[in-house]
CSV table of C-alpha atoms and ligand atoms in Angstrom, one decimal:
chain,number,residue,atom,x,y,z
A,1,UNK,CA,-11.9,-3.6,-19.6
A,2,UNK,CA,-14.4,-4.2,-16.7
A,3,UNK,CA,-13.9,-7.6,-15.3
A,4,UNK,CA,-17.3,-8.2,-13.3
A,5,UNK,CA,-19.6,-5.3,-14.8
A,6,UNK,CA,-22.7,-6.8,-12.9
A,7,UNK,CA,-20.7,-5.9,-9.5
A,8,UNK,CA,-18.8,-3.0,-10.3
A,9,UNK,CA,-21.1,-1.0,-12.1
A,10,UNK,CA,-24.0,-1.7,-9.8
A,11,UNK,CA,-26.5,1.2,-8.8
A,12,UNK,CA,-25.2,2.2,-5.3
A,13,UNK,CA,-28.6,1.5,-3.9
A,14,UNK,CA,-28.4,-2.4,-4.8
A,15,UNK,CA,-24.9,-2.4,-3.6
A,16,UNK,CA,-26.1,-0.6,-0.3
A,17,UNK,CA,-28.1,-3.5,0.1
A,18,UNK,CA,-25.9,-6.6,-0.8
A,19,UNK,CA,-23.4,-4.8,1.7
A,20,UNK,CA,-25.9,-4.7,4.5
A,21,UNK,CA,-27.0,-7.9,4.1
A,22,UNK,CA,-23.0,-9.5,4.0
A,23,UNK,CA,-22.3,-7.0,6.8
A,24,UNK,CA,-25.3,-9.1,9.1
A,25,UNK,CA,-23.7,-12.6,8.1
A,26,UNK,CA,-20.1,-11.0,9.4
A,27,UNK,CA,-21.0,-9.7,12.4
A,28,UNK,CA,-23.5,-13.1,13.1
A,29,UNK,CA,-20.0,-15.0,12.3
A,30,UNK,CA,-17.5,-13.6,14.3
A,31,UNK,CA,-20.2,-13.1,17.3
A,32,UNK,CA,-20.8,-16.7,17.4
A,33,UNK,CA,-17.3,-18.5,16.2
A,34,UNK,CA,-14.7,-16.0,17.4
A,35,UNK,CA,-14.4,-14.9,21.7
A,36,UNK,CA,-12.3,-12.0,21.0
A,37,UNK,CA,-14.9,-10.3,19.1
A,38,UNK,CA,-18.1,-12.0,21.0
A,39,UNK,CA,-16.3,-10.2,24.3
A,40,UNK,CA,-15.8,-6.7,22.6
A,41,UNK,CA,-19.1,-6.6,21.3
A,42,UNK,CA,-20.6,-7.4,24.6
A,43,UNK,CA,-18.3,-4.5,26.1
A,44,UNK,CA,-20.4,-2.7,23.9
A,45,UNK,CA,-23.6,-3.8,24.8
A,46,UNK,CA,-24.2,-5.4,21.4
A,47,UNK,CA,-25.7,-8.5,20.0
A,48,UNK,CA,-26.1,-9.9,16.5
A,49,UNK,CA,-29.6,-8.6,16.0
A,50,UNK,CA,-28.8,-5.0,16.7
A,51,UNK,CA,-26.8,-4.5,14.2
A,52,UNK,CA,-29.1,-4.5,10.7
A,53,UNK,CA,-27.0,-2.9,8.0
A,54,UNK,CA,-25.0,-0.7,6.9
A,55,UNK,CA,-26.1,2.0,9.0
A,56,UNK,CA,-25.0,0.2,12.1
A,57,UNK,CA,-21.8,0.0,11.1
A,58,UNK,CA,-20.1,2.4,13.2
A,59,UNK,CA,-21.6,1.2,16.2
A,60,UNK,CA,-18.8,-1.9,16.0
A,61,UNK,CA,-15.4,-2.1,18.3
A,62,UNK,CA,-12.5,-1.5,16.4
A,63,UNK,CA,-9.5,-4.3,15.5
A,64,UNK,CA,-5.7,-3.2,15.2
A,65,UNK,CA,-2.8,-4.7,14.3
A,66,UNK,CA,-2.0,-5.1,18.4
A,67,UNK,CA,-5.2,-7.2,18.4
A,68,UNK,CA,-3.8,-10.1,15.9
A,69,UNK,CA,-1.0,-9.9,17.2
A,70,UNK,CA,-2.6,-10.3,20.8
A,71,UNK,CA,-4.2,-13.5,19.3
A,72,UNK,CA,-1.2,-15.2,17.4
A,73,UNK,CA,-1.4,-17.2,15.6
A,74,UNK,CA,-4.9,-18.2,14.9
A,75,UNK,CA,-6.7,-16.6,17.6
A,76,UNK,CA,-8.8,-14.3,15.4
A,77,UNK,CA,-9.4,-17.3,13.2
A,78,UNK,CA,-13.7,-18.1,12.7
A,79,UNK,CA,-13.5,-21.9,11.0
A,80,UNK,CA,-11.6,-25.0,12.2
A,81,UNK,CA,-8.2,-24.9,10.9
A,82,UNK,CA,-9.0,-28.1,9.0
A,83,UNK,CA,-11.1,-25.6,6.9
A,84,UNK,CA,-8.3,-23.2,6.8
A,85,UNK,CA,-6.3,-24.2,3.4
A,86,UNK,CA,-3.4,-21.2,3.3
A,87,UNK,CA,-2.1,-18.8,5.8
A,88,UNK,CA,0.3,-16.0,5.6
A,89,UNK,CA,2.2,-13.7,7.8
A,90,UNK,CA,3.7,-10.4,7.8
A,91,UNK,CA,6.7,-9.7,9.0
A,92,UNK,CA,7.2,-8.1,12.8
A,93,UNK,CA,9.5,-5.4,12.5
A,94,UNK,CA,8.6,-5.9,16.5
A,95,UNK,CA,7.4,-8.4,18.3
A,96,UNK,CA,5.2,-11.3,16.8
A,97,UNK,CA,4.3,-11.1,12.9
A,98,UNK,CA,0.9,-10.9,12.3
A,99,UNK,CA,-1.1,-14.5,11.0
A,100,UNK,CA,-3.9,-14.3,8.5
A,101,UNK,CA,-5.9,-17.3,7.0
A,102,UNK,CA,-8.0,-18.2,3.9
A,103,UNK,CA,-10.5,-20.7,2.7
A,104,UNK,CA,-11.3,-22.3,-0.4
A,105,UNK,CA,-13.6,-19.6,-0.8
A,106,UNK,CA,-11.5,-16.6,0.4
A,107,UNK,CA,-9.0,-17.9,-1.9
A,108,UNK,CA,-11.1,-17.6,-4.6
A,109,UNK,CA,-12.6,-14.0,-3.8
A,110,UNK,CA,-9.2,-12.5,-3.8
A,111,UNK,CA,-8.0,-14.2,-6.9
A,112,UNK,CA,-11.3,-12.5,-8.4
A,113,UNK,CA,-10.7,-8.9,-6.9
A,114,UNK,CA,-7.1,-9.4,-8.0
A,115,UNK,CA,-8.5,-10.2,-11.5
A,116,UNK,CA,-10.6,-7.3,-11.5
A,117,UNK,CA,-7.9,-5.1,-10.5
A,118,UNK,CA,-5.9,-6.6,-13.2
A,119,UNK,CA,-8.6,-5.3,-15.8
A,120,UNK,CA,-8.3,-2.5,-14.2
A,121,UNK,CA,-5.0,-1.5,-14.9
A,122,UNK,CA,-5.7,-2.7,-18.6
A,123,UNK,CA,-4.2,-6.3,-17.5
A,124,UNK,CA,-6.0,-9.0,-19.9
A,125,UNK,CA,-5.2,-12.7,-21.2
A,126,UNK,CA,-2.6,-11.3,-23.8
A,127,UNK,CA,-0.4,-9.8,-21.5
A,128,UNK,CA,2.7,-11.5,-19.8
A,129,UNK,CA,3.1,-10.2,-16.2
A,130,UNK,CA,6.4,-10.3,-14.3
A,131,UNK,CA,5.7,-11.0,-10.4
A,132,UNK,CA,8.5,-9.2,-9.0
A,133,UNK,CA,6.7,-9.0,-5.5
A,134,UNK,CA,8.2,-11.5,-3.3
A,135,UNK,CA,6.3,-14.8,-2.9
A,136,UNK,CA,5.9,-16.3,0.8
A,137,UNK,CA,4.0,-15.7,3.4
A,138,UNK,CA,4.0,-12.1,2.0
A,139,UNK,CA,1.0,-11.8,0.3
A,140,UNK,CA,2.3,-9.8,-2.7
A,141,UNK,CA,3.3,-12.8,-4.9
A,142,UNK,CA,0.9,-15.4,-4.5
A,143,UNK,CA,-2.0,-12.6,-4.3
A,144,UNK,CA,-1.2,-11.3,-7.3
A,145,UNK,CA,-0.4,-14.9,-9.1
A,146,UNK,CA,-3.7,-16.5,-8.9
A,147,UNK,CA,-5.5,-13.3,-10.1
A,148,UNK,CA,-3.8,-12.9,-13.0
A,149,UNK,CA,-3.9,-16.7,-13.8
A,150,UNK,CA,-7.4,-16.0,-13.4
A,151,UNK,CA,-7.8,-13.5,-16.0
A,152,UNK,CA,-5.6,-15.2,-18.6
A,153,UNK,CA,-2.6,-13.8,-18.6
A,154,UNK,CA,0.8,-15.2,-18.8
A,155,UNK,CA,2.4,-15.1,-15.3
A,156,UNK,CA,6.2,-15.0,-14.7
A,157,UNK,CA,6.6,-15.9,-11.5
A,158,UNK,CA,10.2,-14.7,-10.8
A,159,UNK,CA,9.9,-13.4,-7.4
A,160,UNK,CA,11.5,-10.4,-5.6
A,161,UNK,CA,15.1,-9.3,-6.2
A,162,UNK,CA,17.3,-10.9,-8.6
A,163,UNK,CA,18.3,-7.9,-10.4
A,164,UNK,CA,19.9,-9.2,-13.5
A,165,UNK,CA,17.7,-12.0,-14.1
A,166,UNK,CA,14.4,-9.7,-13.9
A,167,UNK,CA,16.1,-7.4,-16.5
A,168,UNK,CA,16.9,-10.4,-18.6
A,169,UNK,CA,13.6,-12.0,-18.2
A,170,UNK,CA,12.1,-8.8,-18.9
A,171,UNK,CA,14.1,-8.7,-22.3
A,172,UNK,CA,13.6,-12.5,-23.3
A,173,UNK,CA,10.1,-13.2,-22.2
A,174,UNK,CA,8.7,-9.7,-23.5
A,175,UNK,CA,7.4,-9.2,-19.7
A,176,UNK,CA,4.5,-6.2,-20.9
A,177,UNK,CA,3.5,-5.9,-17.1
A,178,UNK,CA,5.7,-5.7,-14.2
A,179,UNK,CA,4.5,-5.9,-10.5
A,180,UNK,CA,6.8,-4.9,-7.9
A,181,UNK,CA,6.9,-2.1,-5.3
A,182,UNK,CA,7.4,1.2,-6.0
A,183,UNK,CA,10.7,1.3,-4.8
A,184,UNK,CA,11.3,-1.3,-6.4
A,185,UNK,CA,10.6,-0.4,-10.2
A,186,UNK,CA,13.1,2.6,-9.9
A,187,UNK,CA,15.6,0.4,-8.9
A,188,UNK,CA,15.5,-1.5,-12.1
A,189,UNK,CA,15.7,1.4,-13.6
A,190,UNK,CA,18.5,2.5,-11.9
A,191,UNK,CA,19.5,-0.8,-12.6
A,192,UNK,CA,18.5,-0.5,-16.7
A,193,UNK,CA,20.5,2.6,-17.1
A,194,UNK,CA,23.5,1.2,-15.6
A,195,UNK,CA,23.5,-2.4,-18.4
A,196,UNK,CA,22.6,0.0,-21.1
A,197,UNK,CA,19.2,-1.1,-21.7
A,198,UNK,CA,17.5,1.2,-23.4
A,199,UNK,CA,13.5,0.7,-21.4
A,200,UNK,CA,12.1,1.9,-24.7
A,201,UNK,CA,13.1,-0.8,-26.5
A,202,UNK,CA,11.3,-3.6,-23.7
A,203,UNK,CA,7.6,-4.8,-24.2
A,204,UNK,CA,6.5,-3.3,-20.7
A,205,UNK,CA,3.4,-1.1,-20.8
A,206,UNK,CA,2.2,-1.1,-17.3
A,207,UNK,CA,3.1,-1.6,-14.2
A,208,UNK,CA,1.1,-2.4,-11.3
A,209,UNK,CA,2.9,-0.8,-7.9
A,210,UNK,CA,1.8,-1.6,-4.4
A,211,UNK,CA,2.6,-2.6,-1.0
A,212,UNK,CA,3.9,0.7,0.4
A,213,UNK,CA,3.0,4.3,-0.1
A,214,UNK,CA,4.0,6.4,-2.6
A,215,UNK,CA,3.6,9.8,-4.2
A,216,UNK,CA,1.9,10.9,-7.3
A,217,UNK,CA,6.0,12.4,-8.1
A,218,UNK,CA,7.6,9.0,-7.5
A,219,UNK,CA,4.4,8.0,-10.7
A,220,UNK,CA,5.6,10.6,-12.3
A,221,UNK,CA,9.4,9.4,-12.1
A,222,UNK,CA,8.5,5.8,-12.7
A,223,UNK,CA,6.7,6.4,-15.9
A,224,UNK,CA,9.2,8.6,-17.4
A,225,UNK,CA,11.6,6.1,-16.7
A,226,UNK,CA,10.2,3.5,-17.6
A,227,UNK,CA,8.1,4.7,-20.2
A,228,UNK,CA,4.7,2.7,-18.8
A,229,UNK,CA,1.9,3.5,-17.0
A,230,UNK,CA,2.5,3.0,-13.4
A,231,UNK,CA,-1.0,2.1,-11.4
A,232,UNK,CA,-1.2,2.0,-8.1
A,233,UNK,CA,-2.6,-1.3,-6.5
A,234,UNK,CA,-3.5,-1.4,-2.7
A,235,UNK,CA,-4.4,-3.9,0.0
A,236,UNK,CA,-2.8,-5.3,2.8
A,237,UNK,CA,-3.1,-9.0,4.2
A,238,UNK,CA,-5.2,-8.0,7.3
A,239,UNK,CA,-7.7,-7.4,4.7
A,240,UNK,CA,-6.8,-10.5,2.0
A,241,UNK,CA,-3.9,-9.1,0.5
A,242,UNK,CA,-3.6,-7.0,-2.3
A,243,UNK,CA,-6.6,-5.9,-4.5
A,244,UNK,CA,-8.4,-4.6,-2.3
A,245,UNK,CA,-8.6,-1.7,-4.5
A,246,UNK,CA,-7.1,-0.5,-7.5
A,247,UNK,CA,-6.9,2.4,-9.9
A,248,UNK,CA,-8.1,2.3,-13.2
A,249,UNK,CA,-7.2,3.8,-16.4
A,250,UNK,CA,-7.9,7.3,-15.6
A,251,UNK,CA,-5.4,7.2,-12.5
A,252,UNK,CA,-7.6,9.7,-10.1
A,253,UNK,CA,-8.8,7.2,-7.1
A,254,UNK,CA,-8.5,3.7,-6.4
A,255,UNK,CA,-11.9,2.0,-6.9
A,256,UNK,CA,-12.4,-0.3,-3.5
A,257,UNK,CA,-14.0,-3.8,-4.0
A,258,UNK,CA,-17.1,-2.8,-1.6
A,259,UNK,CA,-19.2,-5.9,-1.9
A,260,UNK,CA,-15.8,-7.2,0.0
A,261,UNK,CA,-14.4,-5.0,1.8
A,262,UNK,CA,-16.0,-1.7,3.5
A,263,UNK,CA,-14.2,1.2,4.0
A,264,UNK,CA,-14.5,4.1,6.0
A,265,UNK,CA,-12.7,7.0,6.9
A,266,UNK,CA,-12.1,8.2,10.6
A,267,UNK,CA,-10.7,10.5,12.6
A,268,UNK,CA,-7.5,9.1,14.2
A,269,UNK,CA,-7.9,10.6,17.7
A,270,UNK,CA,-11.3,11.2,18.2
A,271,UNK,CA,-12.1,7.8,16.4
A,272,UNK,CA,-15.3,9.7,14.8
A,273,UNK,CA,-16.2,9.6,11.2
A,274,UNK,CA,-15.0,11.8,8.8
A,275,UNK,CA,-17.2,13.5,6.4
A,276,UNK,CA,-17.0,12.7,2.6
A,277,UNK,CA,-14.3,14.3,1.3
A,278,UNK,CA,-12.2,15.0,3.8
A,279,UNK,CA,-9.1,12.5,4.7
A,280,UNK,CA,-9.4,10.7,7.3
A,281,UNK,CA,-7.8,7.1,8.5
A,282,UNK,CA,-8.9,4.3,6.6
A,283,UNK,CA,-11.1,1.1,8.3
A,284,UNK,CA,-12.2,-1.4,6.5
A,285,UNK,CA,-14.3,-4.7,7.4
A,286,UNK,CA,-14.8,-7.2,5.4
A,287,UNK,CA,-17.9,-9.1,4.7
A,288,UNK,CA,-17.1,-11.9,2.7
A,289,UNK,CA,-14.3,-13.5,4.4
A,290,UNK,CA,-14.8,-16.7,6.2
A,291,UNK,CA,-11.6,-17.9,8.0
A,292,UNK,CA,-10.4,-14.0,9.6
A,293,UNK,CA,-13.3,-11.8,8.9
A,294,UNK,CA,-12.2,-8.7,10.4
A,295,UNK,CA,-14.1,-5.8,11.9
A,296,UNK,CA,-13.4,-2.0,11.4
A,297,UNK,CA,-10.0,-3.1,10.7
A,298,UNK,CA,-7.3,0.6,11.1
A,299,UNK,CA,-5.1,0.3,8.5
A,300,UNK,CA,-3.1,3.8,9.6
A,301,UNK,CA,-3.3,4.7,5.9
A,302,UNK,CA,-4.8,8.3,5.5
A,303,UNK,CA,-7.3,8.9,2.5
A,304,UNK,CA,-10.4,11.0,0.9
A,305,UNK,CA,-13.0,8.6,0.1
A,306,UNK,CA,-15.2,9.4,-3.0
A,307,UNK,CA,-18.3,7.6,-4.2
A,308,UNK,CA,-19.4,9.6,-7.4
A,309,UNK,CA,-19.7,7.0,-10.6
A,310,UNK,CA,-16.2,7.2,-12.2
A,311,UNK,CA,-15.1,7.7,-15.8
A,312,UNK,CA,-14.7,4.1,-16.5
A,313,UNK,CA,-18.0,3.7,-15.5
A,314,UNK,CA,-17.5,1.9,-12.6
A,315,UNK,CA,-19.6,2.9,-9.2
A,316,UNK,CA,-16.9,1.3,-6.2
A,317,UNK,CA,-16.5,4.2,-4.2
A,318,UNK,CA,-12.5,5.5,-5.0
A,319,UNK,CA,-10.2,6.2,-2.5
A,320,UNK,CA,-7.5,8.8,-3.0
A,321,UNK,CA,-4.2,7.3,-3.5
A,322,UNK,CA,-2.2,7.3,0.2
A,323,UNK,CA,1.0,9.0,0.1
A,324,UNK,CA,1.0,9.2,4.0
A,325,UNK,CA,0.3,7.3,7.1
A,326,UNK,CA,-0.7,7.5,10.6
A,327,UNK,CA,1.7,5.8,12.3
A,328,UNK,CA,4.9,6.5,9.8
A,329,UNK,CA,4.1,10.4,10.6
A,330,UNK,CA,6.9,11.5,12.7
A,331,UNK,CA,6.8,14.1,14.9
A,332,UNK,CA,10.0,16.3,15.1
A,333,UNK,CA,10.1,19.2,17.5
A,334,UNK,CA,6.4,19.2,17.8
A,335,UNK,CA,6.0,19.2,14.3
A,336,UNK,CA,4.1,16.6,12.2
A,337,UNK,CA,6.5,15.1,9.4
A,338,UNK,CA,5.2,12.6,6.4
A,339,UNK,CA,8.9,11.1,4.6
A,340,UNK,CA,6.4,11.4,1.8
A,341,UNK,CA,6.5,15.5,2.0
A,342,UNK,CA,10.5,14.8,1.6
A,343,UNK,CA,10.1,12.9,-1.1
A,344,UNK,CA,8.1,15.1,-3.7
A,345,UNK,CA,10.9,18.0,-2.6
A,346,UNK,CA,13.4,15.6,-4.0
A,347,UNK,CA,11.7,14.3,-7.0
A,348,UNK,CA,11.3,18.4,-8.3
A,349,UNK,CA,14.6,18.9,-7.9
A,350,UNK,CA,16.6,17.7,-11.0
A,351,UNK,CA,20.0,17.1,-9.5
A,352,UNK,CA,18.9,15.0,-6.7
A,353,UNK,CA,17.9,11.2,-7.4
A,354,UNK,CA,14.7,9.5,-5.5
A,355,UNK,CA,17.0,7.8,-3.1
A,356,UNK,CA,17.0,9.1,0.6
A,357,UNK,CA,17.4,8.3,4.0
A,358,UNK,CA,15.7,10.6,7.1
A,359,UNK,CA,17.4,10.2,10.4
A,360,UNK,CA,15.6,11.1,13.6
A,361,UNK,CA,18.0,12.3,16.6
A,362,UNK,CA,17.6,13.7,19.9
A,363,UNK,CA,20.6,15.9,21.1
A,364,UNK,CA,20.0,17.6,24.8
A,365,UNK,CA,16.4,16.7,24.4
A,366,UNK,CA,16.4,18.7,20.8
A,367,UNK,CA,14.6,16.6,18.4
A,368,UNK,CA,17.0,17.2,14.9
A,369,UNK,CA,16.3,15.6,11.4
A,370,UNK,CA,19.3,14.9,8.7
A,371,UNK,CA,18.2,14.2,5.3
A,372,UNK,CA,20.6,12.0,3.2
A,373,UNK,CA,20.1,12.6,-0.8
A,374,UNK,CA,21.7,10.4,-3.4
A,375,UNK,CA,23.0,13.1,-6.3
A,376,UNK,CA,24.9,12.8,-9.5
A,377,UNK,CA,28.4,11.2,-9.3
A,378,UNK,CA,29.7,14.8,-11.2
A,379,UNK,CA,29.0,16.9,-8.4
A,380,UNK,CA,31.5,15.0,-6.2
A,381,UNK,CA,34.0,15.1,-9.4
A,382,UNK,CA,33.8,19.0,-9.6
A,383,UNK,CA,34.2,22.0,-7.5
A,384,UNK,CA,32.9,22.2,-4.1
A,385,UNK,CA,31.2,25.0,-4.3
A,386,UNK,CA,28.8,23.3,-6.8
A,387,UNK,CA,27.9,20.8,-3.8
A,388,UNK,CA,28.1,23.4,-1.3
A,389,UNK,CA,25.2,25.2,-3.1
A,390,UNK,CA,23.0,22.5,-4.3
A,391,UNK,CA,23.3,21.2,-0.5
A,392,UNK,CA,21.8,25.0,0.5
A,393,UNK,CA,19.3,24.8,-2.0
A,394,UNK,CA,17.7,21.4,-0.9
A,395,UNK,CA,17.5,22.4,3.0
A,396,UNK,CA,15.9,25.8,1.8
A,397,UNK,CA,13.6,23.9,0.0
A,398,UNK,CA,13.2,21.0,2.5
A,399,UNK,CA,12.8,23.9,5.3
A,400,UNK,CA,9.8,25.6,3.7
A,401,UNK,CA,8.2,22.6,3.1
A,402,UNK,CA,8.4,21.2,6.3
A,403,UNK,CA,8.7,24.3,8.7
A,404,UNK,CA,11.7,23.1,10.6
A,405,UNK,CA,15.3,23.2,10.1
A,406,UNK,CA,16.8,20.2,8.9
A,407,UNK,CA,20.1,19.1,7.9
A,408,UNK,CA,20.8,18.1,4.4
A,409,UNK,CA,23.8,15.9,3.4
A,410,UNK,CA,24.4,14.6,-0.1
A,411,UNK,CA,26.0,11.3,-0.9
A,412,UNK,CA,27.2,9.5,-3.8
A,413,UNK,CA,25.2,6.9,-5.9
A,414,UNK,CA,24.2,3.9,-4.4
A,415,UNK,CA,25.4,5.3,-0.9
A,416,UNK,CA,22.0,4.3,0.3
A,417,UNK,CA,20.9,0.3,0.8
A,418,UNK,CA,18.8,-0.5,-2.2
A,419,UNK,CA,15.9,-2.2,-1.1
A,420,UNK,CA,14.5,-5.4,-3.3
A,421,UNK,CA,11.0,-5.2,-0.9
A,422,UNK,CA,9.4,-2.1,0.7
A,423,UNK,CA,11.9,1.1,0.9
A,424,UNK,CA,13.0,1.9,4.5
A,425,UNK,CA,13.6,5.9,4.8
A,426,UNK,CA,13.5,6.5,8.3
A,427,UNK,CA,15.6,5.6,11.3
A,428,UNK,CA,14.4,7.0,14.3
A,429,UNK,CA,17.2,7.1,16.8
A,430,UNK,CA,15.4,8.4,19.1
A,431,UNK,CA,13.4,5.2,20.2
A,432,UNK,CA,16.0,3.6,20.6
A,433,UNK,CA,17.4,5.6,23.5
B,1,LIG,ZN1,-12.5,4.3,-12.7
């Protein structure tokens, strides 16, 4: 199922070309209809004309996340707002959220890259897709509605959380697609187990999982669990929200929408390229986008691009899935920590469920990390001993994994907040100090 063949099939040289060409109109665009980047690209000692395709690219100023949120609302915007016909916003865990915007005809490229990830999951018109992700000014819900409106499909628009009724929608509607988090899809089937609902016995053959990293032992989890086919979707609304790449069938990269959105991979410090191959942070710009085209946008998210022609046939350059980031790596007594490494510990351990918390302290200026693990209600029930050793077990195996000593407590079921959007795993009481 390949939604726009023409485009993403197309002989890298051709694309090479389209990109250049959309990469000139971007650069001519925010030059002329947006200050911020007219200033930085006079910092630079640039001017439209210098920059003449693709292989110019990496002569462009950055943007980060600070940036928009230097210019909130609408500072970054490069069309009158009356041509501005949705915004949304993410959330600030600090400070001021973080305003995008969309045109008519933004609007309609990210329904069709949604639509194409769609296809790529195996998502067509006969399917009936529960929208678990939450719909607001996150882009989850809405990004994900129109595209699969687009390609025909039967949308349930039911919204994040509401346990119970997503397991009795699921049950009455024959929901075959579910799109959620990560986190979120083993909570339902925490949730499943717990109202005796056998997941064999749903309609569900795939889900489409996004909005936060996660590991291929969490897919692993999720599928057994579930018993689908768990595909990873990724965007973020910087960008336009998700679909701004997706994996197909054969699960081994996410194929980016390149005649949208360029990627790149860098070198967080040095802010160098990074060869093929090798991970690196990801940067994208887009060069379609009318009302917030963005430049060498740093999405913190680290990744190995690849552009050989994939299996499916399509030629969109894949990016490996991201199971870390740049800015959610902590760094505990000089060494650097992903929650990520914790997580595919946990998930080989059978006792353990994937439910845990990582808490940062400092203690007489010693950094110290405590793990909290949700395990099986019978290991509270019987000896301590039993608890005793599992607990040794997991720090051993937690310790040689990360190459610092940690302590490892285990709690009862649903000790841990359950969380109906992205997972939090980490508090770092350190900042706060
Ligand atoms: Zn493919």
């Amino acid at each position: 199922m390949i939604w726009n063949e023409h485009i993403e099939c197309m002989n890298r040289d051709e694309l090479r070309n389209l990109q250049s060409k959309r990469l000139c109109e971007t650069v001519e665009r925010v030059y002329y209809n947006v200050p911020f980047y007219r200033k930085k690209m006079q910092e630079f000692g640039l001017e439209p004309g210098d920059i003449k395709g693709m292989d110019d690219l990496t002569k462009l100023p950055f943007t980060t996340k600070q940036d928009l949120r230097d210019n909130y609302p609408f500072g970054l915007f490069a069309v009158p707002m009356s041509d501005v016909v949705r915004v949304h916003a993410s959330s600030g865990t600090t400070g001021k959220p973080t305003v995008v915007g969309y045109t008519r005809r933004d609007l309609s490229s990210w329904s069709e890259v949604v639509a194409r990830s769609l296809h790529c999951a195996g998502v067509g018109k006969e399917d009936r897709i529960q929208i678990a992700y939450g719909y607001g000014l996150f882009t989850g819900g809405l990004g994900v509605h129109y595209g699969a409106e687009k390609v025909g499909a039967t949308v349930i628009p039911i919204s994040g959380g509401n346990t119970k009724k997503q397991l009795q929608l699921m049950q009455d509607f024959s929901s075959t697609v579910l799109a959620c988090t990560p986190s979120y899809a083993l909570y339902l089937a925490e949730a499943m187990e717990e109202h005796g609902i056998d997941p064999s016995k749903l309609h569900l053959k795939v889900g489409i999982f996004g909005a936060e990293p996660w590991t291929h032992n969490m897919r692993l989890e999720i599928e057994e669990k579930l018993h689908i086919k768990a595909i990873d979707i990724y965007g973020l609304s910087e960008v336009i929200g998700p679909g701004v790449a997706n994996e197909c069938a054969y699960q081994n990269g996410l194929h980016v929408f390149e005649d949208h959105f360029l990627p790149e991979t860098i070198d967080s410090t040095s802010l160098k390229s990074v060869p093929k191959g090798m991970e690196g942070e990801l940067v994208f710009t887009t060069i379609t986008k009318e009302a917030l085209p963005i430049l060498r946008y740093r999405t913190r998210d680290l990744t190995i691009l690849n552009d050989e022609k994939c299996q499916c046939g399509r030629t969109m350059t894949r990016m490996q899935k991201c199971t870390g980031r740049s800015d959610d790596m902590l760094i505990i007594r000089g060494v650097n920590i992903f929650p990520s490494q914790i997580e595919s510990v946990l998930l080989e351990i059978s006792e353990t469920k994937p439910h845990y918390m990582l808490f940062v302290d400092r203690h007489n200026n010693l950094d110290t990390l405590e793990v909290w693990v949700e395990v099986d209600g019978v290991f509270f029930s019987d000896e301590i001993r039993q608890l005793e050793n599992l607990t040794r077990k997991i720090t051993h195996e937690i310790q040689s994994t990360l190459g610092i000593s940690v302590k490892v407590k285990l709690v009862e079921p649903k000790t841990i907040e359950r969380s109906e959007g992205k997972a939090k795993r980490v508090i770092d009481r350190r900042q706060l100090k």
